[in-house]
Coordinates of C-alpha atoms in Angstrom, one line a residue:
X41 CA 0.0 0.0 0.0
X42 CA 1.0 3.7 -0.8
X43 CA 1.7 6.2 1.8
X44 CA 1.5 9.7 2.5
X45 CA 1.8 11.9 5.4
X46 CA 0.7 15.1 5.5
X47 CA 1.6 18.0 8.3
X48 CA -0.7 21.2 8.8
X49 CA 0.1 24.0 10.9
X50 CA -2.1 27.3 11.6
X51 CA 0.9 29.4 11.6
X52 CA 1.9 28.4 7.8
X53 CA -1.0 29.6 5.9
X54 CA -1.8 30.4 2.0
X55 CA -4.4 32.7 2.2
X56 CA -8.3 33.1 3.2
X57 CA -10.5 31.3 0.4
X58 CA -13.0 33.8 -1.0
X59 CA -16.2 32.7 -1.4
X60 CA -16.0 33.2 -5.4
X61 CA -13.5 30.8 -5.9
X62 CA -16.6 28.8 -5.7
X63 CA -18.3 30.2 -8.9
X64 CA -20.5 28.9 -11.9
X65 CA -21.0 29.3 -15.7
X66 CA -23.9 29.9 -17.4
X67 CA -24.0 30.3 -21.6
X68 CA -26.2 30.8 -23.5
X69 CA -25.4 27.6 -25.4
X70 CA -27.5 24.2 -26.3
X71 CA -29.9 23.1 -23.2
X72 CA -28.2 25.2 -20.6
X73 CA -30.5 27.9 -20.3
X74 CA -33.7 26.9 -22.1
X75 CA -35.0 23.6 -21.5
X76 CA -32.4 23.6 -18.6
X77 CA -32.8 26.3 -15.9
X78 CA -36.1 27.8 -17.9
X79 CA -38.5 25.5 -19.0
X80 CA -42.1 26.9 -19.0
X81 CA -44.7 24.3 -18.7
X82 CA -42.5 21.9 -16.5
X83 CA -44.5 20.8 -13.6
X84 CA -41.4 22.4 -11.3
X85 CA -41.4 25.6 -13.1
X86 CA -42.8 28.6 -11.4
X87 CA -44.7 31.8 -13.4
X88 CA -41.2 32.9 -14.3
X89 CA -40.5 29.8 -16.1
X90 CA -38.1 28.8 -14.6
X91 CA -37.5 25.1 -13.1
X92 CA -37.7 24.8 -9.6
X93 CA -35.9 21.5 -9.3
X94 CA -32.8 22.9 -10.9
X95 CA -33.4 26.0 -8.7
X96 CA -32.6 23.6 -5.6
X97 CA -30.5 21.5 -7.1
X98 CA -28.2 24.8 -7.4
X99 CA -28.7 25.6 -4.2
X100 CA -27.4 22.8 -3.0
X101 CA -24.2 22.8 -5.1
X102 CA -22.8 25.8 -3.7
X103 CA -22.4 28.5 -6.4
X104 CA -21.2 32.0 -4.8
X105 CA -20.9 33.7 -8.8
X106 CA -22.1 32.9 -12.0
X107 CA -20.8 33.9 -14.9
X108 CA -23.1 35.4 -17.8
X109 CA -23.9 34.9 -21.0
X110 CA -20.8 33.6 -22.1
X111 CA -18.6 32.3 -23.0
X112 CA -18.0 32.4 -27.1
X113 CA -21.7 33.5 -27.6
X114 CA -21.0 37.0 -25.9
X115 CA -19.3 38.0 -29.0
X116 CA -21.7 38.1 -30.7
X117 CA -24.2 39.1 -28.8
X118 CA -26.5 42.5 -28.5
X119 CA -27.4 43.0 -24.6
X120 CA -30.0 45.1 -25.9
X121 CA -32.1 42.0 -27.6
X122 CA -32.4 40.8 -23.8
X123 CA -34.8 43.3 -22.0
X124 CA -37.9 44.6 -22.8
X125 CA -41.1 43.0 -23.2
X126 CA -39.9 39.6 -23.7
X127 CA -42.2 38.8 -27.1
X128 CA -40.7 41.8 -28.8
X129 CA -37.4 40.6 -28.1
X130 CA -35.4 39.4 -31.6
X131 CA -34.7 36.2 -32.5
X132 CA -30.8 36.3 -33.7
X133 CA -28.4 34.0 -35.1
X134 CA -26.3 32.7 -33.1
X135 CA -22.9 32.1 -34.8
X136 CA -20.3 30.8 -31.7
X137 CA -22.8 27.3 -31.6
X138 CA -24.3 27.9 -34.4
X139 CA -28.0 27.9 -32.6
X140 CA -31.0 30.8 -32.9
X141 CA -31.1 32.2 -30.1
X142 CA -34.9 33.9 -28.9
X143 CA -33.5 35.7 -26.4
X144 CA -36.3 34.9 -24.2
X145 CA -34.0 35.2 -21.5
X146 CA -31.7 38.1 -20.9
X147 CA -30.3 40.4 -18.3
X148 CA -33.3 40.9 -16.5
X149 CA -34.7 37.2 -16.2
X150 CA -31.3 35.7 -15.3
X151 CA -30.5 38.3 -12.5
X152 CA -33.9 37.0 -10.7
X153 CA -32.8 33.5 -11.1
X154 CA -29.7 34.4 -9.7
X155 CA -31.8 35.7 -6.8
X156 CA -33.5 32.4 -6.7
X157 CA -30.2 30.6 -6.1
X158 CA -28.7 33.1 -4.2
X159 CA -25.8 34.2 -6.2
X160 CA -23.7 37.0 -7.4
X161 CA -23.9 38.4 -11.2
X162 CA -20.5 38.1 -12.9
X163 CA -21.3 40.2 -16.4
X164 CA -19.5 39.4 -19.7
X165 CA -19.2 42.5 -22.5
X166 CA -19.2 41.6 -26.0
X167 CA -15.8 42.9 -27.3
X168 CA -15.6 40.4 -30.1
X169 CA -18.2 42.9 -32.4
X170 CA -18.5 45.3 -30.2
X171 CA -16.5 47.5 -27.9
X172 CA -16.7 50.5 -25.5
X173 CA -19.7 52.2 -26.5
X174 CA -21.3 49.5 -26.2
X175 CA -19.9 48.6 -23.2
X176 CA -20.4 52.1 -21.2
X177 CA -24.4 51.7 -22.3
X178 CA -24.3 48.4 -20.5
X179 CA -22.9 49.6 -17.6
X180 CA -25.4 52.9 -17.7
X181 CA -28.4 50.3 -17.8
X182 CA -27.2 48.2 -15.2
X183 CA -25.3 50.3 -12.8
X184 CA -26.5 53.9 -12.5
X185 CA -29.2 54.6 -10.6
X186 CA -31.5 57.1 -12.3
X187 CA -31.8 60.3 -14.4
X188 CA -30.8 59.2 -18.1
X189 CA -32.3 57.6 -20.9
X190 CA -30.7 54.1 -20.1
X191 CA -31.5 54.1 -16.2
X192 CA -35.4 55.4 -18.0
X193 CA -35.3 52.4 -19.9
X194 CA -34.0 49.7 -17.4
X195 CA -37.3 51.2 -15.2
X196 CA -39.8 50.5 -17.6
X197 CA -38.3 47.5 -18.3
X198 CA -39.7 46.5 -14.6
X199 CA -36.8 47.4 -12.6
X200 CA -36.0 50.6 -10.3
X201 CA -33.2 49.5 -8.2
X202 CA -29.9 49.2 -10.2
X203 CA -28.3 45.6 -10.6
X204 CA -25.0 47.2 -9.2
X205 CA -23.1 44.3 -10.9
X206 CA -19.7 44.2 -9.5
X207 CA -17.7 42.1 -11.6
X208 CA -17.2 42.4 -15.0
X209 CA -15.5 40.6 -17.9
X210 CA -13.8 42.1 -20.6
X211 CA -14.9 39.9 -23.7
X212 CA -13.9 36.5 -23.7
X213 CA -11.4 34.1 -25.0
X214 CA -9.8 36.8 -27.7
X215 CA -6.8 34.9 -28.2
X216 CA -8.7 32.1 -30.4
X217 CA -8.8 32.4 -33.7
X218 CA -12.3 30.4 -33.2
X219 CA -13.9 33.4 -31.5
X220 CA -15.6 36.2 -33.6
X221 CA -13.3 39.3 -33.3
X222 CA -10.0 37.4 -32.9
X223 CA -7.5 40.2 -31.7
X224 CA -4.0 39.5 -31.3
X225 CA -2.6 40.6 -27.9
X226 CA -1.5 44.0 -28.9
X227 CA -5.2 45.0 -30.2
X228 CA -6.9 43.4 -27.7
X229 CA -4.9 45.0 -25.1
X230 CA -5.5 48.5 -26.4
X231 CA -9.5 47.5 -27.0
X232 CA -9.7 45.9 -23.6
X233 CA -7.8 49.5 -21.5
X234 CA -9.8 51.6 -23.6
X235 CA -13.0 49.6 -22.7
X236 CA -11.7 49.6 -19.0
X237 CA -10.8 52.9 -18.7
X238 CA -14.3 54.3 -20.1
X239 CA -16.3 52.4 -18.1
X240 CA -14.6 52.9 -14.7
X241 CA -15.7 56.7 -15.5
X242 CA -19.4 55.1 -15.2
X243 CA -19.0 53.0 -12.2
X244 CA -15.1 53.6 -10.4
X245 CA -16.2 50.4 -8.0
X246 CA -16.0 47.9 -11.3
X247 CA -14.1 44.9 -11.2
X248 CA -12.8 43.8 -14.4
X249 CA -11.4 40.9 -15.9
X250 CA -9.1 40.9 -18.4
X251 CA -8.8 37.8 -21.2
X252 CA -5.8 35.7 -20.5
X253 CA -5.4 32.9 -22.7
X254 CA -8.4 30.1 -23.2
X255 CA -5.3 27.3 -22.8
X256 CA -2.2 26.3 -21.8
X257 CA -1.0 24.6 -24.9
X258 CA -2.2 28.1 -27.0
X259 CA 0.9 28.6 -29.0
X260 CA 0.5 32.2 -27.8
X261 CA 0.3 31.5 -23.9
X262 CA 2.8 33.9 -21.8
X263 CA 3.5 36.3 -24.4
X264 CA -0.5 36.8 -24.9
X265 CA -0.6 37.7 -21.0
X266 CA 2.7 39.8 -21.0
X267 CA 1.4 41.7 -23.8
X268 CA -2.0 42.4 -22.6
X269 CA -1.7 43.1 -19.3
X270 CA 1.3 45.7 -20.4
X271 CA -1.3 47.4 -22.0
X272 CA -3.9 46.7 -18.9
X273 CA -2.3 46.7 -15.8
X274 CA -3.3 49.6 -14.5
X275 CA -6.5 49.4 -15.5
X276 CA -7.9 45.9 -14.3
X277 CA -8.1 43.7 -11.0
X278 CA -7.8 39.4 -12.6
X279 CA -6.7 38.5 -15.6
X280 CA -8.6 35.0 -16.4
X281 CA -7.2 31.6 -16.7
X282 CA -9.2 28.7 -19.3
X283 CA -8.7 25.1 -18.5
X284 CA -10.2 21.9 -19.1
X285 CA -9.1 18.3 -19.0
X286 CA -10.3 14.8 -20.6
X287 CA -9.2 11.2 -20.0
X288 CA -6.8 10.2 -23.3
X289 CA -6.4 6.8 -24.5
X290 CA -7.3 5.0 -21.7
X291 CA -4.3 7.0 -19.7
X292 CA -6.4 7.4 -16.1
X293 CA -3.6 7.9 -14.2
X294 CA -2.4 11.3 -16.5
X295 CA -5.8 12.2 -16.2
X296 CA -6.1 11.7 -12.6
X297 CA -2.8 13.9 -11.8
X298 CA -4.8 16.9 -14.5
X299 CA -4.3 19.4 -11.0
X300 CA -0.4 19.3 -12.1
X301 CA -1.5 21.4 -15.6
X302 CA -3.9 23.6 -13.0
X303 CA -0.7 23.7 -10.7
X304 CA 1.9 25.3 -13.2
X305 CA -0.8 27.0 -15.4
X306 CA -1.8 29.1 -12.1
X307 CA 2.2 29.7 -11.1
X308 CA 3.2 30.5 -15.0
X309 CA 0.7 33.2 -15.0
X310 CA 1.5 34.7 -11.5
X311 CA 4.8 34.7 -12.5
X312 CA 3.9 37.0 -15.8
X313 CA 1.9 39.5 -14.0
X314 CA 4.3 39.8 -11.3
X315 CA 7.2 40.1 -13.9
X316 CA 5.0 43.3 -15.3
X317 CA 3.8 44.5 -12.0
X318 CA 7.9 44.7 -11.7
X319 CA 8.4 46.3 -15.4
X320 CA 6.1 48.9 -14.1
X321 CA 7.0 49.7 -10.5
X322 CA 3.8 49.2 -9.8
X323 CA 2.3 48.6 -5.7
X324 CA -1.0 46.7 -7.4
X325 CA -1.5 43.0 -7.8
X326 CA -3.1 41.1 -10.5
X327 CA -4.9 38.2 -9.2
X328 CA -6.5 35.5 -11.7
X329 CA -10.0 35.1 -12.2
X330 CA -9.7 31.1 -13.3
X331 CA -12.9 32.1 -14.8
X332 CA -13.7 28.2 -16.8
X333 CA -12.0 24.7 -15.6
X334 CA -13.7 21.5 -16.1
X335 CA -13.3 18.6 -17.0
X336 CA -14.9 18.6 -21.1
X337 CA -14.4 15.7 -23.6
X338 CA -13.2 18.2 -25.7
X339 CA -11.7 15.9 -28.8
X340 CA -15.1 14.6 -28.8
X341 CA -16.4 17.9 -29.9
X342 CA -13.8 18.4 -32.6
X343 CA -14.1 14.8 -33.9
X344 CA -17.5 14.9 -34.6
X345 CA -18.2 15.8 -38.3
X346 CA -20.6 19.2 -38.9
X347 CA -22.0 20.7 -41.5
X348 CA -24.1 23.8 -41.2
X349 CA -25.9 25.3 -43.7
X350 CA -27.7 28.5 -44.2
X351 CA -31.3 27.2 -43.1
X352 CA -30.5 24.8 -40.4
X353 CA -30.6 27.0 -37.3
X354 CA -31.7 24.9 -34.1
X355 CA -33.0 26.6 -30.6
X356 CA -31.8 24.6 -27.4
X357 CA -30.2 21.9 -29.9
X358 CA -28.3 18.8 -27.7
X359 CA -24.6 19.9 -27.4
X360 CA -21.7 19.0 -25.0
X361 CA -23.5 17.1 -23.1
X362 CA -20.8 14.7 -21.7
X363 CA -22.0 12.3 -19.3
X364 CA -19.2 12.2 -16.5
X365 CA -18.1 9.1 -14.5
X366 CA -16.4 8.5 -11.1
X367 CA -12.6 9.0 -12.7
X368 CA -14.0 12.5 -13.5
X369 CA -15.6 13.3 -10.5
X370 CA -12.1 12.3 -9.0
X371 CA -10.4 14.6 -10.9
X372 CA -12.5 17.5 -10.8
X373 CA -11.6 16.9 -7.2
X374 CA -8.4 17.1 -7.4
X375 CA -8.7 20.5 -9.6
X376 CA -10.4 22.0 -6.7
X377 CA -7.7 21.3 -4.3
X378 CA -5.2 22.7 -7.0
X379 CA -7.1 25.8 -6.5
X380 CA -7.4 25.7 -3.0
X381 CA -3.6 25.7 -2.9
X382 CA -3.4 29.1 -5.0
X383 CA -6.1 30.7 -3.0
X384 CA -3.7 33.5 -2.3
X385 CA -4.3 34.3 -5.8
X386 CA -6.6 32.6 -7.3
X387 CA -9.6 35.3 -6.2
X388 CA -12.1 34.2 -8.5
X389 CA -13.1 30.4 -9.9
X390 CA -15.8 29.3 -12.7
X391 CA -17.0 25.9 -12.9
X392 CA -18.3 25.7 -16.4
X393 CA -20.7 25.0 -16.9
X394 CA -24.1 24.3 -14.6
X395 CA -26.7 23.2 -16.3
X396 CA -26.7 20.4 -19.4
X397 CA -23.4 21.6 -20.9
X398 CA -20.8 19.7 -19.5
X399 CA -22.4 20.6 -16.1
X400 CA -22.8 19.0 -12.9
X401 CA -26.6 19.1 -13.1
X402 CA -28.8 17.3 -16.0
X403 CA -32.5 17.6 -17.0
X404 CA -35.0 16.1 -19.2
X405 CA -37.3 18.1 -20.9
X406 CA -40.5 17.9 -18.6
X407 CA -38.9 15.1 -16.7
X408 CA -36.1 15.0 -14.1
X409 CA -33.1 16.8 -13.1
X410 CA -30.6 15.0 -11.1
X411 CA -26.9 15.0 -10.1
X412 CA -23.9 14.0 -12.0
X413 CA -20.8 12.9 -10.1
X414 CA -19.0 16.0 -10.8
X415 CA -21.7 17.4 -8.3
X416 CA -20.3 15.8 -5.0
X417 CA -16.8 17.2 -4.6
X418 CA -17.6 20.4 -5.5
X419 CA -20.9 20.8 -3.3
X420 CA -18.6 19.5 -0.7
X421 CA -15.9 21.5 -0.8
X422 CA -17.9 24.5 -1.7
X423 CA -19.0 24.1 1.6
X424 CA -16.3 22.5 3.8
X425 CA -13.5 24.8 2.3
X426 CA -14.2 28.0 4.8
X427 CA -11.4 30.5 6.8
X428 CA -8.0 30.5 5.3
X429 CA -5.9 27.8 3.2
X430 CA -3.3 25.9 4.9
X431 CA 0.4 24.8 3.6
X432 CA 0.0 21.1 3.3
X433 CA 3.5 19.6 4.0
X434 CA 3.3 16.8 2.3
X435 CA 5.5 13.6 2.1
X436 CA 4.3 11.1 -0.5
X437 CA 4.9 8.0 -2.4
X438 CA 5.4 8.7 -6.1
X439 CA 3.0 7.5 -8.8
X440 CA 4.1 7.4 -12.6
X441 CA 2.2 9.3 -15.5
X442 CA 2.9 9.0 -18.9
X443 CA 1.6 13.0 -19.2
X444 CA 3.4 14.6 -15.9
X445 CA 6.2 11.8 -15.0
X446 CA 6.5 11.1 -11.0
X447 CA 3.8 12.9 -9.3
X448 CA 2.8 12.3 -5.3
X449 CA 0.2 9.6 -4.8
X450 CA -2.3 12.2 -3.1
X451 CA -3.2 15.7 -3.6
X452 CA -3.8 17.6 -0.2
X453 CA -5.5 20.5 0.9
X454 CA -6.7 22.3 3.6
X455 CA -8.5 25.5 5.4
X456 CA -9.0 26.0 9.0
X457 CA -12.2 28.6 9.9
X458 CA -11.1 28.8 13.6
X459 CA -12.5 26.1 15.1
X460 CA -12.1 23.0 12.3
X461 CA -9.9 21.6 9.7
X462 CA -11.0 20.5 6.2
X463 CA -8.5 18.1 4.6
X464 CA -9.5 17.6 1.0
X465 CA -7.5 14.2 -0.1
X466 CA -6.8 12.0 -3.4
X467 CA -5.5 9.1 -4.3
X468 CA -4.4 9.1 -7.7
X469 CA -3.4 5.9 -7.4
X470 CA -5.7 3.8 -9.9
X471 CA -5.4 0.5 -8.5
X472 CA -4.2 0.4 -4.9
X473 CA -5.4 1.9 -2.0
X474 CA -3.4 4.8 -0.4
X475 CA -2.4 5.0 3.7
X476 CA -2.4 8.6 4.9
X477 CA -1.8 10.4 8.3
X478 CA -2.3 14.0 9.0
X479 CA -0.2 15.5 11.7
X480 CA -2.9 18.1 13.4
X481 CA -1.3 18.7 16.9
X482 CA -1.0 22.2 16.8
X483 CA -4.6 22.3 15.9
X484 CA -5.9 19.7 18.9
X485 CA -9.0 18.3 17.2
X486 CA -11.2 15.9 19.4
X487 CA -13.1 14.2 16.6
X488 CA -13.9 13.3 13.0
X489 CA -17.0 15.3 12.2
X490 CA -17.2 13.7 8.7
X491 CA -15.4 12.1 5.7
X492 CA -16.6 11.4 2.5
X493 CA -15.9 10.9 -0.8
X494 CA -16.2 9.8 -4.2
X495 CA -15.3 6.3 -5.6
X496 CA -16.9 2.8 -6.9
X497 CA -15.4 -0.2 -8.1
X498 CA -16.1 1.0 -11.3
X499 CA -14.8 4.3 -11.9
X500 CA -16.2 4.6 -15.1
X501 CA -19.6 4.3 -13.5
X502 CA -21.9 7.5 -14.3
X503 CA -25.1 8.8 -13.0
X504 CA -28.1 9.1 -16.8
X505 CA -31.4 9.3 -16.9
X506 CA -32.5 5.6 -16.1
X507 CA -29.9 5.4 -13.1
X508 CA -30.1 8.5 -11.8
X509 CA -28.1 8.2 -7.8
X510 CA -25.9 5.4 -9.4
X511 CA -23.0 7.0 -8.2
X512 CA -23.3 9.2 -4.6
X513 CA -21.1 10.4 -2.0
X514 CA -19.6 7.4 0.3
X515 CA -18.7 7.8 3.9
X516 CA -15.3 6.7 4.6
X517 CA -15.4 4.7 7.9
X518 CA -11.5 4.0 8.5
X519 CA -10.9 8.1 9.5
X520 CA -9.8 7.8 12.5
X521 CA -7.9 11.0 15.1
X522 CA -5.8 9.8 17.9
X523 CA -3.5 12.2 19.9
X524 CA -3.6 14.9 17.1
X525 CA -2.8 12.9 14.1
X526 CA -5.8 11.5 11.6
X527 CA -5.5 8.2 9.8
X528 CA -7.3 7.0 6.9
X529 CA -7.1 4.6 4.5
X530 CA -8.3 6.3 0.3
X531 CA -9.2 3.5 -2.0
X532 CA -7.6 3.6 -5.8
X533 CA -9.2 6.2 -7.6
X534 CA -10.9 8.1 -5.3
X535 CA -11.0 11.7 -3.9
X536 CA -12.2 12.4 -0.4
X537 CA -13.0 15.1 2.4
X538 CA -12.0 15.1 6.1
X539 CA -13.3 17.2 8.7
X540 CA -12.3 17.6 12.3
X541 CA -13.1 19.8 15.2

């Protein structure tokens, strides 16, 4: 059996976890918003349309911030054609999925779901076809409380009160030639400080986001975020972070060690920022807003053979709608302690998406919604993960990846909110179980309040329609706290949370 021992100490800390790293995406792509969150007619859905079994289900996962509406559709898309009386609203192509869009729901509607679930509005500007005009009529409409023509029209429209939207996104993903108004880093970094700079003179208490690159493996990565935040620095607060990660050619192990890509992605892009905060003097720090990570079958997508013509235009079509299994619920695990242990600057996290599209929550059309396996170790930690994040010290076994090379047989987190500890464990070990003990004596815990994970026999087993609570979280009953150090024993494959007080 593998082993790993793991040390904590409240005097060796990271940084406190804020509450966005938590976040959500919502697009307006395929099922995610209609026929996912709004369905009208469903026999959950309220007046509003919208379904209140994926209201609770959202609830229950934990989302602080949700991102909105996009994504590649926001650039191409008119905020405009989303208020007003909702049967005047245009229908519009929808280029980035290649979808109509009805625009049933916009600005308005989604900020009252948000209200239903009980998070915070993170707002996407459309500087693909667009740019700051555009942009500062956006932020008039949403932001400023009365006395023009925009704050006039956002009244009518059925609402007084401003949204007061804190964070904002500067267009998304401009690095990829896929997305309409590709910019190369030295136009998008003038576009995106001239969009920054005008719209601050709306609102000074904005938060913006400026594009970093949509991968790791982008040809352009480093040089794209040296040049752009040259241009930005002064005028923006995260620069964003894209990452997602699939199982390839059977190789489970390189797939479950994906949080060392999240590891050196994070520190590459700390260390650019910091080498222009240094370039310019500067006393301000960037922080990254790791604004989409998943785990998104990705070649899947690009395999598949598509032809679009000129009158084939589908609403809600079926589209990334990957049906994840234990393996990925593992590893999504493990990418939420990788983030855990950047929490000093990671200030801002996205899991995209929610609903449908490659999201932790499914639904049939007037049938059920229900939980994939992605669901459980982020509901968990969402909510275990409070106070600040500890330096795990941590002595480990070495397993072998094709993909990384010798990597530690666990990944280890943890936060301490002044009174308990949250260890966040896994065993990337695929087909032996894993021995770990957790020195805690500075801390003095007196029991195990819980431990649980995610893990089957079959770690390709998934939660569908007919099987709905296939897969669930598992207590783990050989966590054990004696004189300040906890024992347990992870099975292969398996990612798992500890909590003592």
């Amino acid at each position: 059996m593998a082993r790993a021992h793991l040390t904590l100490d409240p005097a060796f800390t990271i940084g406190p976890v804020r509450r966005r790293l938590f976040g959500g995406f919502v697009e307006h792509l395929g099922r995610h918003v209609y026929d996912g969150i709004h369905e009208p007619g469903h026999p959950s859905a309220g007046p509003d349309g919208f379904r209140r079994d994926v209201v609770e289900l959202v609830k229950e996962l934990g989302v602080t911030t949700v991102r909105y509406p996009g994504g590649n559709f926001v650039s191409g898309y008119h905020w405009e054609d989303g208020v007003g009386p909702v049967a005047e609203r245009p229908r519009r192509l929808d280029l980035a999925w290649h979808s109509t869009e009805t625009n049933e729901v916009g600005l308005h509607e989604f900020q009252h779901w948000l209200e239903l679930v009980g998070s915070e509005l993170m707002l996407a500007v459309n500087l693909g076809t667009r740019g700051p005009q555009e942009a500062l009529e956006l932020v008039e409409y949403a932001n400023v409380p009365a006395g023009t023509a925009r704050t006039a029209q956002r009244a009518a429209n059925g609402r007084q009160e401003p949204f007061g939207i804190t964070m904002w996104c500067l267009g998304n993903e401009m690095d990829g030639p896929w997305q309409l108004g590709h910019r190369n880093a030295e136009d998008y970094g003038k576009l995106a400080s001239m969009t920054a700079k005008a719209i601050r003179q709306v609102d000074p208490r904005l938060e913006l986001v400026v594009c970093g690159s949509s991968s790791r493996s982008m040809p352009t990565f480093g040089e794209w975020e040296r040049v752009v935040l040259e241009h930005t620095y002064d005028d923006i607060d995260y620069i964003s972070c894209h990452a997602y990660y699939e199982e390839r050619d059977g190789d489970l192990a390189s797939f479950l060690a994906s949080g060392v890509d999240m590891d050196a992605f994070i520190e590459s892009v700390v260390a650019t920022a910091d080498h222009v905060r240094a370039l310019k003097r500067s006393d301000k720090r960037i922080d990254i807003s790791f604004d989409e990570w998943n785990v998104w079958y990705l070649s899947r997508w690009l395999e598949q053979s598509r032809t679009f013509t000129v009158d084939d235009w589908p609403v809600a079509p079926r589209l990334l709608e990957d049906v994840y299994s234990v393996a990925d619920a593992v590893t999504v695990g493990g990418l939420l302690i990788s983030l855990l242990n950047h929490a000093d600057r990671v200030a801002s996290a996205s899991l995209a998406q929610l609903v449908n599209v490659i999201g932790p929550i499914m639904t049939e059309p007037g049938g059920p919604a229900w939980r994939q396996t992605t669901f459980f170790p982020f509901s968990v930690t969402a909510r275990a993960a409070q106070g600040i994040a500890l330096r795990v010290a941590l002595d480990a076994d070495p397993v072998t990846t094709a993909v990384y090379g010798d990597v530690p047989v666990v990944a280890a987190a943890a936060t301490f909110d002044g009174s308990s500890v949250s260890v966040f464990l896994q065993n990337r070990n695929v087909t032996e179980a894993t021995s770990v003990t957790v020195d805690l004596g500075r801390f003095m815990p007196a029991r195990v309040v819980a431990a649980r994970g995610v893990w089957d026999e079959d770690v390709h087993a998934v939660n569908d329609l007919r099987h709905p609570e296939r897969v669930g979280l598992r207590s783990n009953d050989t966590a054990a706290l004696a004189d300040g150090t906890l024992t347990i024993e992870l099975p292969p494959a398996s990612w798992t949370a500890v909590t003592v007080a």
